[in-house]
Short mmCIF file of C-alpha atoms in Angstrom, two decimals:
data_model
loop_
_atom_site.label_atom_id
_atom_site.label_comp_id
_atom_site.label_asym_id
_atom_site.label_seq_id
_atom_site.Cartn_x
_atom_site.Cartn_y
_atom_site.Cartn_z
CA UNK A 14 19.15 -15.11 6.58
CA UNK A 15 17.62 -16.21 3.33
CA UNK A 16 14.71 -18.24 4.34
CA UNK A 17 12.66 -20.88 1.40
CA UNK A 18 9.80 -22.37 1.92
CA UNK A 19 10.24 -26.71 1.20
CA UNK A 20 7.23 -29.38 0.96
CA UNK A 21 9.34 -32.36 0.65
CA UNK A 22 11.11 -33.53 3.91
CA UNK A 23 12.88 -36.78 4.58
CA UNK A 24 14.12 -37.28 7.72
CA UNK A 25 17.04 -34.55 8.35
CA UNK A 26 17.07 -33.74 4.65
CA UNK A 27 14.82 -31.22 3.06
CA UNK A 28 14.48 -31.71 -0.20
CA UNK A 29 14.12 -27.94 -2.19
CA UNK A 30 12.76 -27.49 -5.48
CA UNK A 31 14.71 -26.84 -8.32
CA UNK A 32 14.45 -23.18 -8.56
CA UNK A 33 15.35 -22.76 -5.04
CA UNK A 34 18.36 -25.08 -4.86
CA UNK A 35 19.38 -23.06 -8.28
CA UNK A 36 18.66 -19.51 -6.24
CA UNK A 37 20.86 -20.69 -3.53
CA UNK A 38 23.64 -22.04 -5.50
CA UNK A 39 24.06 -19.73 -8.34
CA UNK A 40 21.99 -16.67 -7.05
CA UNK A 41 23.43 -16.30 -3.42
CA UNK A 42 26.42 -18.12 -4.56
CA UNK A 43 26.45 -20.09 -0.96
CA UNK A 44 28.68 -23.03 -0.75
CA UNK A 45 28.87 -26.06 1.92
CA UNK A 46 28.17 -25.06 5.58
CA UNK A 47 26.42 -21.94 4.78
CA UNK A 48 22.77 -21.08 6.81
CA UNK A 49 19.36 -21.13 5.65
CA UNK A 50 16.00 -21.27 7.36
CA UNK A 51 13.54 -23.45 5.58
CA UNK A 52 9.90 -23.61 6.44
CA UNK A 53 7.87 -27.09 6.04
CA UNK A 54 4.91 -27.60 7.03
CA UNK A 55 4.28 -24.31 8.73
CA UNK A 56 7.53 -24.84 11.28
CA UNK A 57 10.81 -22.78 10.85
CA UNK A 58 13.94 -24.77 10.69
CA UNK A 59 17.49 -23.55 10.46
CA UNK A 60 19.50 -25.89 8.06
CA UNK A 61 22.93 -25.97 6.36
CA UNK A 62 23.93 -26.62 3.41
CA UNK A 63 26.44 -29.58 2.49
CA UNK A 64 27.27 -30.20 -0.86
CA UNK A 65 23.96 -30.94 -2.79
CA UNK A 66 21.92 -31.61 0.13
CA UNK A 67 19.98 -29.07 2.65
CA UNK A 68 20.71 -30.72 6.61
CA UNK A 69 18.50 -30.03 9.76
CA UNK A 70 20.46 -28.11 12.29
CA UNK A 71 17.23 -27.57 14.29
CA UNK A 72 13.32 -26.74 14.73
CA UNK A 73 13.35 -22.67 15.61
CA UNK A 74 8.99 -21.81 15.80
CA UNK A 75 6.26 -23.02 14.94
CA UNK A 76 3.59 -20.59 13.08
CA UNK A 77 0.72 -18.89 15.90
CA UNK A 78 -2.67 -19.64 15.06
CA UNK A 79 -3.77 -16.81 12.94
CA UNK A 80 -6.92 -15.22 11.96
CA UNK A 81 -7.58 -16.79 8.25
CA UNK A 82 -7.66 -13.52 6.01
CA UNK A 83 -9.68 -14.07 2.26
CA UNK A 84 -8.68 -11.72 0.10
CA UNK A 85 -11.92 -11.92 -2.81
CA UNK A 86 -10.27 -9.31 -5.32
CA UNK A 87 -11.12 -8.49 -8.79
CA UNK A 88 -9.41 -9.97 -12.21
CA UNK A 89 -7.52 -6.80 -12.94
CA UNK A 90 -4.40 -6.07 -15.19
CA UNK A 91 -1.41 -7.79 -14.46
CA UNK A 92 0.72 -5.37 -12.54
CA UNK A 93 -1.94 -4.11 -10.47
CA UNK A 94 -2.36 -7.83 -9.07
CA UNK A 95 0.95 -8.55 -8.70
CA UNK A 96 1.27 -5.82 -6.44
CA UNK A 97 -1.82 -6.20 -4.65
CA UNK A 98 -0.54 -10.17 -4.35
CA UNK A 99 3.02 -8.86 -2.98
CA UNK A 100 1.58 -6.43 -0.56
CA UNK A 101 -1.27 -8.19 1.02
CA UNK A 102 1.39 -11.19 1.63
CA UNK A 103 3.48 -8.99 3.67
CA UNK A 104 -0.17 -7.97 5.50
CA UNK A 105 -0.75 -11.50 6.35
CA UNK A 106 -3.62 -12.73 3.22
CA UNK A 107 -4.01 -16.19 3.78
CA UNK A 108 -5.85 -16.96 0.54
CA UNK A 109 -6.81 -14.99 -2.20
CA UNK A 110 -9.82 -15.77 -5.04
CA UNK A 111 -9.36 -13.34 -7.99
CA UNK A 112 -13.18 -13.02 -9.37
CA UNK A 113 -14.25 -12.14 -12.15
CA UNK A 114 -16.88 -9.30 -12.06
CA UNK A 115 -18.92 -7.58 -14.32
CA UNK A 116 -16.95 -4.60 -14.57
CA UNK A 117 -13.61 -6.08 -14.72
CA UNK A 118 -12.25 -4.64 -18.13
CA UNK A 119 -10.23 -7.97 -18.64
CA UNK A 120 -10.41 -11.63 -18.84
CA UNK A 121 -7.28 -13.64 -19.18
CA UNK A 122 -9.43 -16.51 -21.14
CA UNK A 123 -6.59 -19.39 -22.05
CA UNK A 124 -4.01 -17.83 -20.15
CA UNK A 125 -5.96 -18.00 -16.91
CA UNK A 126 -3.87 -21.36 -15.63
CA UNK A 127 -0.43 -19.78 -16.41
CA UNK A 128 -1.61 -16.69 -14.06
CA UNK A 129 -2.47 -18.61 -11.27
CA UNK A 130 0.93 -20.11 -11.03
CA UNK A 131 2.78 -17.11 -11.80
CA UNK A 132 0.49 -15.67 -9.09
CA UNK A 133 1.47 -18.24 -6.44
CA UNK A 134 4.55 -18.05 -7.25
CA UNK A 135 4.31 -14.13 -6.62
CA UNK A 136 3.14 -14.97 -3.01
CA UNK A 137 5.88 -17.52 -2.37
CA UNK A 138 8.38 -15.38 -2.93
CA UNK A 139 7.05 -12.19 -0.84
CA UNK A 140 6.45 -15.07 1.98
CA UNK A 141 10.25 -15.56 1.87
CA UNK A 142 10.95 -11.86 1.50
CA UNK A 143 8.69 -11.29 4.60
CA UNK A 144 9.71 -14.08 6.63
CA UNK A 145 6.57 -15.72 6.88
CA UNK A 146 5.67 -19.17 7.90
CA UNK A 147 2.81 -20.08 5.86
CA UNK A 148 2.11 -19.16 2.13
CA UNK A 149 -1.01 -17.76 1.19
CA UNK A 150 -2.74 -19.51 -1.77
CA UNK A 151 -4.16 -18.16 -5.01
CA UNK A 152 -7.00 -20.17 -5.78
CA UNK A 153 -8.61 -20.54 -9.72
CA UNK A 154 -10.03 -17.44 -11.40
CA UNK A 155 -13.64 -17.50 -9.73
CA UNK A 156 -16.70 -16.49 -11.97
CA UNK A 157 -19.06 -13.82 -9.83
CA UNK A 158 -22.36 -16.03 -10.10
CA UNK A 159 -20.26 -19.52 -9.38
CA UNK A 160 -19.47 -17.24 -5.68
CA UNK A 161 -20.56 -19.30 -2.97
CA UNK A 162 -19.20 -18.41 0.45
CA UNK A 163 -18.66 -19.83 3.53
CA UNK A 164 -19.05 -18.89 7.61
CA UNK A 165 -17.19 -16.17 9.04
CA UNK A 166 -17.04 -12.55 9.27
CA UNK A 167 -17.69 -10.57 5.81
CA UNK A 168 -16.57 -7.03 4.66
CA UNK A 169 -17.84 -5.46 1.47
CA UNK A 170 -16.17 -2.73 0.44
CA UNK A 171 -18.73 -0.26 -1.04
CA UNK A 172 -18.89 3.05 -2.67
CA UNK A 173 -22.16 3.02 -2.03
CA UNK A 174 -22.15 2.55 1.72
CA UNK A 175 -22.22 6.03 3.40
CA UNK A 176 -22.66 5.62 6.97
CA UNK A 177 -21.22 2.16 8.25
CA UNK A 178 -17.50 2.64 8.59
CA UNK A 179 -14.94 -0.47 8.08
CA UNK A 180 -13.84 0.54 11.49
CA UNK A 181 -16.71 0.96 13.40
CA UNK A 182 -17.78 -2.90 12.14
CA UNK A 183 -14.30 -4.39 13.13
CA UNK A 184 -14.63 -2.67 16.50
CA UNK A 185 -17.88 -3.95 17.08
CA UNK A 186 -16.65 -7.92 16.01
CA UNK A 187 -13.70 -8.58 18.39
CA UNK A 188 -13.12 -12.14 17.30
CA UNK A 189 -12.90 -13.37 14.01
CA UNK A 190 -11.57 -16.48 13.30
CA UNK A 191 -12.02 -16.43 9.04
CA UNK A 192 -12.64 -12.82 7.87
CA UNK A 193 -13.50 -12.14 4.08
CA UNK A 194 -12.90 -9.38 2.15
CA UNK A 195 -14.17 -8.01 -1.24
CA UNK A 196 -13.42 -5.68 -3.26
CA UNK A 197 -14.68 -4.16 -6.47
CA UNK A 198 -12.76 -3.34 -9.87
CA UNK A 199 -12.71 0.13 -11.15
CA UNK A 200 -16.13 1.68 -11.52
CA UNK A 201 -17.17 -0.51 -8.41
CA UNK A 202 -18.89 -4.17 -7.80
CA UNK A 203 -22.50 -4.00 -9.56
CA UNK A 204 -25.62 -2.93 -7.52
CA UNK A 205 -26.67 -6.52 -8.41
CA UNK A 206 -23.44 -7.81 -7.43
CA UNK A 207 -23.40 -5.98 -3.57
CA UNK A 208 -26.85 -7.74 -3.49
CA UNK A 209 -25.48 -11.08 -3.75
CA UNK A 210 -22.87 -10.47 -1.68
CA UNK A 211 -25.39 -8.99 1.20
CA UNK A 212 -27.24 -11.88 0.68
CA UNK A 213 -24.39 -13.90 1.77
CA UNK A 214 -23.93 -12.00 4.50
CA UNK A 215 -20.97 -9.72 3.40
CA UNK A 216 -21.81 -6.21 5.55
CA UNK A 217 -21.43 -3.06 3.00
CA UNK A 218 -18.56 -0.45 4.51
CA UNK A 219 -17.66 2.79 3.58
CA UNK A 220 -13.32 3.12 4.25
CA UNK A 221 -13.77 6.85 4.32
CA UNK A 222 -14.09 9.77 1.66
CA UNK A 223 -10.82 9.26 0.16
CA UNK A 224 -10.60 8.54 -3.28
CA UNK A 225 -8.56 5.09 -3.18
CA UNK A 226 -7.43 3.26 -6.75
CA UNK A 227 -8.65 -0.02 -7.11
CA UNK A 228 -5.42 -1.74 -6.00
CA UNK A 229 -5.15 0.26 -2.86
CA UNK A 230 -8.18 -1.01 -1.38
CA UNK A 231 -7.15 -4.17 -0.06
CA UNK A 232 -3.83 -2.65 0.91
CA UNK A 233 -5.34 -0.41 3.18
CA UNK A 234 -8.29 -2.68 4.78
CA UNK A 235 -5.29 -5.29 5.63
CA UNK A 236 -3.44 -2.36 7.33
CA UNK A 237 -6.71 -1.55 8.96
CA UNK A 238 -7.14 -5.28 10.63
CA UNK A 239 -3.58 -5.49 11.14
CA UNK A 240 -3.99 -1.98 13.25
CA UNK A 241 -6.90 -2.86 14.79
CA UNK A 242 -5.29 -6.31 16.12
CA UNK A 243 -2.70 -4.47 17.51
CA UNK A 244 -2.33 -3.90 21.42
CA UNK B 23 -14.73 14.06 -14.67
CA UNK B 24 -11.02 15.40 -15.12
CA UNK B 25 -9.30 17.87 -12.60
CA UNK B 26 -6.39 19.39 -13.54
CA UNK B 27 -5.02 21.74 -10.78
CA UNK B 28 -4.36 25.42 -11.44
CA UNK B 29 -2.13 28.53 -9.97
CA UNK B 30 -3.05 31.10 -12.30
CA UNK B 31 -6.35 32.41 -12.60
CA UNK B 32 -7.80 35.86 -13.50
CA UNK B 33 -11.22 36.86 -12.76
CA UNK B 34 -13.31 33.94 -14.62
CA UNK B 35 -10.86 32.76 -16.60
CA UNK B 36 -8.33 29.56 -15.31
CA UNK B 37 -4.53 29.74 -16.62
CA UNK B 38 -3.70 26.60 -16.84
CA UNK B 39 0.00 25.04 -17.36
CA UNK B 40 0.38 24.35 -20.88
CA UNK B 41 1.01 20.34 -20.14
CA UNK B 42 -2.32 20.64 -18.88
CA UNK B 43 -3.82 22.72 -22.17
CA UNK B 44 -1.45 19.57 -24.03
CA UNK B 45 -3.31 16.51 -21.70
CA UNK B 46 -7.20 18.10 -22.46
CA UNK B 47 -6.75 18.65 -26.41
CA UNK B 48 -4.41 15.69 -26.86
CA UNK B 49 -4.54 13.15 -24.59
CA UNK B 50 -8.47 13.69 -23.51
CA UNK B 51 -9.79 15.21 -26.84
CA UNK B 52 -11.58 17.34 -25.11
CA UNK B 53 -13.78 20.06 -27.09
CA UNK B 54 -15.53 23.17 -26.34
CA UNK B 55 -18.11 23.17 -23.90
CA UNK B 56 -16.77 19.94 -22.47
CA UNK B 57 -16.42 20.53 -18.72
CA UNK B 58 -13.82 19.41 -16.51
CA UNK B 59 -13.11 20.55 -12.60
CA UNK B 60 -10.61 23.12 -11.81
CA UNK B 61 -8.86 23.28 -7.98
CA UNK B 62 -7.54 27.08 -7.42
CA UNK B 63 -6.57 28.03 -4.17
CA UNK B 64 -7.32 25.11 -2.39
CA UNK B 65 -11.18 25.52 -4.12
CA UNK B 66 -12.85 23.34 -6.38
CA UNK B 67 -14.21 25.04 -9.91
CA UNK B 68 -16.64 23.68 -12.52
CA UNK B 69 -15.45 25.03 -15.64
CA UNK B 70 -15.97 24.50 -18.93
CA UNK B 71 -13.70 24.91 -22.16
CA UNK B 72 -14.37 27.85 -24.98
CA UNK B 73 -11.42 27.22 -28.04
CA UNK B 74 -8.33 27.62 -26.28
CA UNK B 75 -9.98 29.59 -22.86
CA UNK B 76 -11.14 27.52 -19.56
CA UNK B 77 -13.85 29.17 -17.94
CA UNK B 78 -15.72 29.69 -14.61
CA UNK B 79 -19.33 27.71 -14.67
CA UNK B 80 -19.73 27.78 -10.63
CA UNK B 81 -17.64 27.32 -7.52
CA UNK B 82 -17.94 23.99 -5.77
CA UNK B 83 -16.43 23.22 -2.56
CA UNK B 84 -13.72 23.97 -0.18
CA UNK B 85 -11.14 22.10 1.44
CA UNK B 86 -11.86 21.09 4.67
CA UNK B 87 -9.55 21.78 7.63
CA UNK B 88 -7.92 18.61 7.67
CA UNK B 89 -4.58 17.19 9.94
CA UNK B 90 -1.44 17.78 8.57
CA UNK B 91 0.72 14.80 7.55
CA UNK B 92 4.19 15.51 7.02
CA UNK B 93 6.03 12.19 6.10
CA UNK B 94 10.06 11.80 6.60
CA UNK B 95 10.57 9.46 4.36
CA UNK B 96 14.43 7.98 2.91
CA UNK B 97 15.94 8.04 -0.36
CA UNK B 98 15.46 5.09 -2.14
CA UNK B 99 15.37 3.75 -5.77
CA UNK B 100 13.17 5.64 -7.61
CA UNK B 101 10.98 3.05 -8.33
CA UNK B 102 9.70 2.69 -4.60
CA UNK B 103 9.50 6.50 -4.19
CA UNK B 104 7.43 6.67 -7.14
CA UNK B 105 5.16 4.37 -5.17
CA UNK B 106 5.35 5.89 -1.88
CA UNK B 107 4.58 9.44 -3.39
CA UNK B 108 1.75 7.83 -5.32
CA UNK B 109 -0.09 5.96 -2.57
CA UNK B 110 0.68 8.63 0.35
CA UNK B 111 -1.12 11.40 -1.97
CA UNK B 112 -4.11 9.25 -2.07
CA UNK B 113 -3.92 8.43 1.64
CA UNK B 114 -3.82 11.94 2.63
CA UNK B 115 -0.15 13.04 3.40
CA UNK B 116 0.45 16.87 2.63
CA UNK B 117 4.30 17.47 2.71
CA UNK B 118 6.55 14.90 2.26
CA UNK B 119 10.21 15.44 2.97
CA UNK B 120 12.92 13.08 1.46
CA UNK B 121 15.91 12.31 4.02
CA UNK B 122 19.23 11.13 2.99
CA UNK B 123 19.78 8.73 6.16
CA UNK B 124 22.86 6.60 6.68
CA UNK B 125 21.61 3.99 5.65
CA UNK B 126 20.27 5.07 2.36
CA UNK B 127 22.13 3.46 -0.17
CA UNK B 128 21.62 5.77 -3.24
CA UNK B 129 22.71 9.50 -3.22
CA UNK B 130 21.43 11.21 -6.16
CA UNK B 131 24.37 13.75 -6.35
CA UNK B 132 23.60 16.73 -8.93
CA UNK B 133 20.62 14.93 -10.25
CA UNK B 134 18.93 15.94 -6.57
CA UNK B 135 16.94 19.28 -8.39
CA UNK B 136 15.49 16.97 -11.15
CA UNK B 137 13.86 14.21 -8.88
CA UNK B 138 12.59 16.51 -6.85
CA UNK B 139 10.16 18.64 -9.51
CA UNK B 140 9.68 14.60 -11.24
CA UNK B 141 7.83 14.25 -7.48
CA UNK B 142 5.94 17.15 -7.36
CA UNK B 143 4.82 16.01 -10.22
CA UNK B 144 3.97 12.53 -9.17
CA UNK B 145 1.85 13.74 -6.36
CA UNK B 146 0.13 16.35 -8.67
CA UNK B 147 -1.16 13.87 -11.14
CA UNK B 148 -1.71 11.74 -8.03
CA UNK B 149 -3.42 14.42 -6.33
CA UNK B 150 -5.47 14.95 -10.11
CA UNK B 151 -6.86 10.78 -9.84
CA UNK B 152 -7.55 10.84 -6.54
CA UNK B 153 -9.78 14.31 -6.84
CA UNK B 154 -7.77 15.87 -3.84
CA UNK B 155 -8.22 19.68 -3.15
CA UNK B 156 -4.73 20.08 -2.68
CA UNK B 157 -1.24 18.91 -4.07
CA UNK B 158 1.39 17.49 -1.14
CA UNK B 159 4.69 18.93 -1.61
CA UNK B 160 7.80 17.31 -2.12
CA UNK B 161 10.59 19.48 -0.48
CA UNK B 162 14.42 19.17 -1.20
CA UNK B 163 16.39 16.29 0.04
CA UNK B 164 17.57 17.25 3.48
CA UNK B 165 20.72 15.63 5.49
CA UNK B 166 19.73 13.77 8.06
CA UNK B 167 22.43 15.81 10.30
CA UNK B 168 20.31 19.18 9.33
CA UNK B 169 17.09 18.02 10.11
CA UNK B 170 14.86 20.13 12.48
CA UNK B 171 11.49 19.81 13.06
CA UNK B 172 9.02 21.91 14.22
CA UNK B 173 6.10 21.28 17.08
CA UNK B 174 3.99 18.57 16.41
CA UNK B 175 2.86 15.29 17.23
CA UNK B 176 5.64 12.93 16.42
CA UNK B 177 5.61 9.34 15.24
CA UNK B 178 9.07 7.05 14.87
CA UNK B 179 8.48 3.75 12.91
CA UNK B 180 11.05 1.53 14.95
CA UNK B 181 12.02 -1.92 14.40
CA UNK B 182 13.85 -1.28 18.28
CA UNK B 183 10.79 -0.53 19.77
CA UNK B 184 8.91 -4.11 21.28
CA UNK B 185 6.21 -2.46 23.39
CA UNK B 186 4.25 0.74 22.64
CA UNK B 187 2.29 -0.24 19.55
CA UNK B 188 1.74 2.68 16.82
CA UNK B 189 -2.56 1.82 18.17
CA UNK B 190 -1.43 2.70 21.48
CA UNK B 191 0.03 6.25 20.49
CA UNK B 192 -2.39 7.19 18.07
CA UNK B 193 -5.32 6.48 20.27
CA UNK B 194 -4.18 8.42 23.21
CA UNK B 195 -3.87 11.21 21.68
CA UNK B 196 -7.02 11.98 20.10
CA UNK B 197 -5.93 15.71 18.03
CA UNK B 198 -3.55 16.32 16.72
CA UNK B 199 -3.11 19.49 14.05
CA UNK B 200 0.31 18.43 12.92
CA UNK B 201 1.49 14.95 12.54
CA UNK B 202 4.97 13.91 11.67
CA UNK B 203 5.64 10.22 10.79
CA UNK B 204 9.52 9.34 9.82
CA UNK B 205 10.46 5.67 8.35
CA UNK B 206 13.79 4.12 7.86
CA UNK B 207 15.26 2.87 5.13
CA UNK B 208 16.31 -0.64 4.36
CA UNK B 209 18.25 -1.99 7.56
CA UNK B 210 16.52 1.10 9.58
CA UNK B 211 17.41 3.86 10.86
CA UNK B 212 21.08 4.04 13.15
CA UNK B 213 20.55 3.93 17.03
CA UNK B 214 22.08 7.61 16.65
CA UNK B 215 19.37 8.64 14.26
CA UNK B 216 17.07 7.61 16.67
CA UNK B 217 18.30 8.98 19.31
CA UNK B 218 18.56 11.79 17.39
CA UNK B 219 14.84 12.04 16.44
CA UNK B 220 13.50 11.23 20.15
CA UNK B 221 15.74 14.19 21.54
CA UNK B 222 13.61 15.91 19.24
CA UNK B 223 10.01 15.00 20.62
CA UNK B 224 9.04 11.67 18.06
CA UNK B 225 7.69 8.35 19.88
CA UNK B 226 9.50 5.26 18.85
CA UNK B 227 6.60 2.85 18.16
CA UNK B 228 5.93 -0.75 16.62
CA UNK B 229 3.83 -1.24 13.60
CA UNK B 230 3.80 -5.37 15.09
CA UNK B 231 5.42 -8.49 13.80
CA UNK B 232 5.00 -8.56 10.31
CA UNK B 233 7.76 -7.62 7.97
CA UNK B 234 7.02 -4.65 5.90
CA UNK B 235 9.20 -3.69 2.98
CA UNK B 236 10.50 -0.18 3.35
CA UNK B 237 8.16 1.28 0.62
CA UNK B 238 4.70 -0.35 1.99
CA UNK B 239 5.58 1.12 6.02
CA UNK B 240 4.39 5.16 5.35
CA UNK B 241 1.13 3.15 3.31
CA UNK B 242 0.40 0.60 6.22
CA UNK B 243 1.08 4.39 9.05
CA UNK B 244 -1.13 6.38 6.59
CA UNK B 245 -3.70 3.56 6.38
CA UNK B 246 -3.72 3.30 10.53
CA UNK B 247 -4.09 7.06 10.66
CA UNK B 248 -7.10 7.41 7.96
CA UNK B 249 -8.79 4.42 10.26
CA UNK B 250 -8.01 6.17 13.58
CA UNK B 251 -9.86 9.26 11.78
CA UNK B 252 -13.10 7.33 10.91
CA UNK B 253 -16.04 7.84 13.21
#
């Protein structure tokens, strides 16, 4: 079942943006009495459709309490974000801060505001696709030396890092309620840069000897915590 | 520094394919006594260019004895294959097998012989980028109906399958030579296909709740098994 996500709600009535209510009537074609799940507020509900309006039928789940993933990835080229975006949505990102880093070999300038909606808008759509119940949130393009960090548990992904590997440091931290992630444009975060981030208590890991492009990286240290959370 | 991979070589001097002889002069610009790195036989070269020749400077390193990954994976749009053959060559895989399943919904008829060389030649550049010593094959299209696989130690991705968790498997069985991982297409594989596949040794196992497109299940598998793999 098609599933949007809603943040207006009155009542019984859910009140879908325009795009949506123009995806459901001219993209899926549905008419009056047709299904759709809708997610507000971070519950599930299965609703109908009659005429212009989207009806409560009733509350299906609400969403678990979740370890909050943050996703720090560089300012790269547009298609190599929107598929890290798309991919780490379906791996359960909560929030992701593109950052711009010395060796990023592009800056978006003026256009920066028009990315980060198109970029949201990226994740609201693979939430949908991947029936999630919360969306994760691009914030503003960061600038590396505005970083500033908060608690929880922090994963550098380094090049330089030989020894320490991303698993052995997620076996050793069982719980983790906020868990941070960086990683580095092509070429790699700075020497200077990995300082500041040690310094704020990221812990430099090594993912292996494989020779990963830039956008793989966060794809596969998402599988990774998603594997190592498993059963 | 390039690598270009090689079948031909004779005594010091490196054959290589004349797309390859096109990328270096062309695409690279590449001039005599530039150097670039040459994989023959599974061995890594450092050779350097004389005019039109490619010569020996001094033998590097060997492949290491490393698991074989043979990935079962459905016909689908070219687009995501592209993607799968790309990311599984970084991650590792060394044979990949294309399945026409039932639930496949593209056949590519009499174009089947074309698609396959445009793979191999996918994973070769793939295999080029992420400085691999050797270059996963892409065999022919099978029928599902004619599959038969050898020994090995067998992994089912299975939407059916609630309990045993892909952690689970991997982690109690600690070496494996051979490993065989098959994925479904969109809308899975049929109950027969499964049962199919577990008459024939694989372990149906859950990759958890999240809702994986088809294309990003063999990456999320191929991530878990290059974790499992770290020390």
């Amino acid at each position: 079942m098609q599933r949007y996500f809603c943040e207006d709600k009155n009542g019984e009535i859910f009140n879908l943006s325009g795009n949506d209510m123009h995806h459901i009537k001219n993209v899926m074609r549905m008419k009056t009495n047709d299904k759709i799940e809708v997610v507000y507020d971070k519950k599930l509900y299965l609703c109908e459709i009659k005429g212009d309006e989207i009806l409560l039928i009733k509350e299906c789940e609400n969403a678990k309490d979740e370890t909050e993933i943050i996703l720090l990835m560089p300012v790269l080229k547009e298609r190599k974000i929107d598929y890290i975006l798309q991919k780490s949505t379906e791996l359960g990102v909560s929030k992701i801060i593109p950052i711009q880093m010395e060796r990023c070999n592009i800056n978006y300038g003026q256009k920066k505001e028009n990315k980060v909606l198109r970029w949201n808008k990226i994740c609201k759509e693979a939430s949908e696709q991947s029936k999630r119940l919360t969306v994760p949130i691009v914030e503003n393009i960061t600038d590396f030396k505005h970083l500033k960090i908060g608690e929880g548990f922090k994963i550098l992904c380094s090049t330089n890092e030989k020894e320490k590997s991303i698993k052995n440091v997620l076996k050793s931290t069982k719980i983790y309620d906020k868990l941070y992630i960086v990683a580095g444009p092509e070429g790699g975060l700075t020497l200077l840069e990995e300082e500041n981030l040690k310094q704020q208590g990221f812990v430099p890991v090594t993912l292996g000897n494989r020779i990963l492009r830039t956008e793989t990286v966060p794809l596969f240290v998402l599988s990774a915590i998603n594997y190592e959370m498993l059963e």
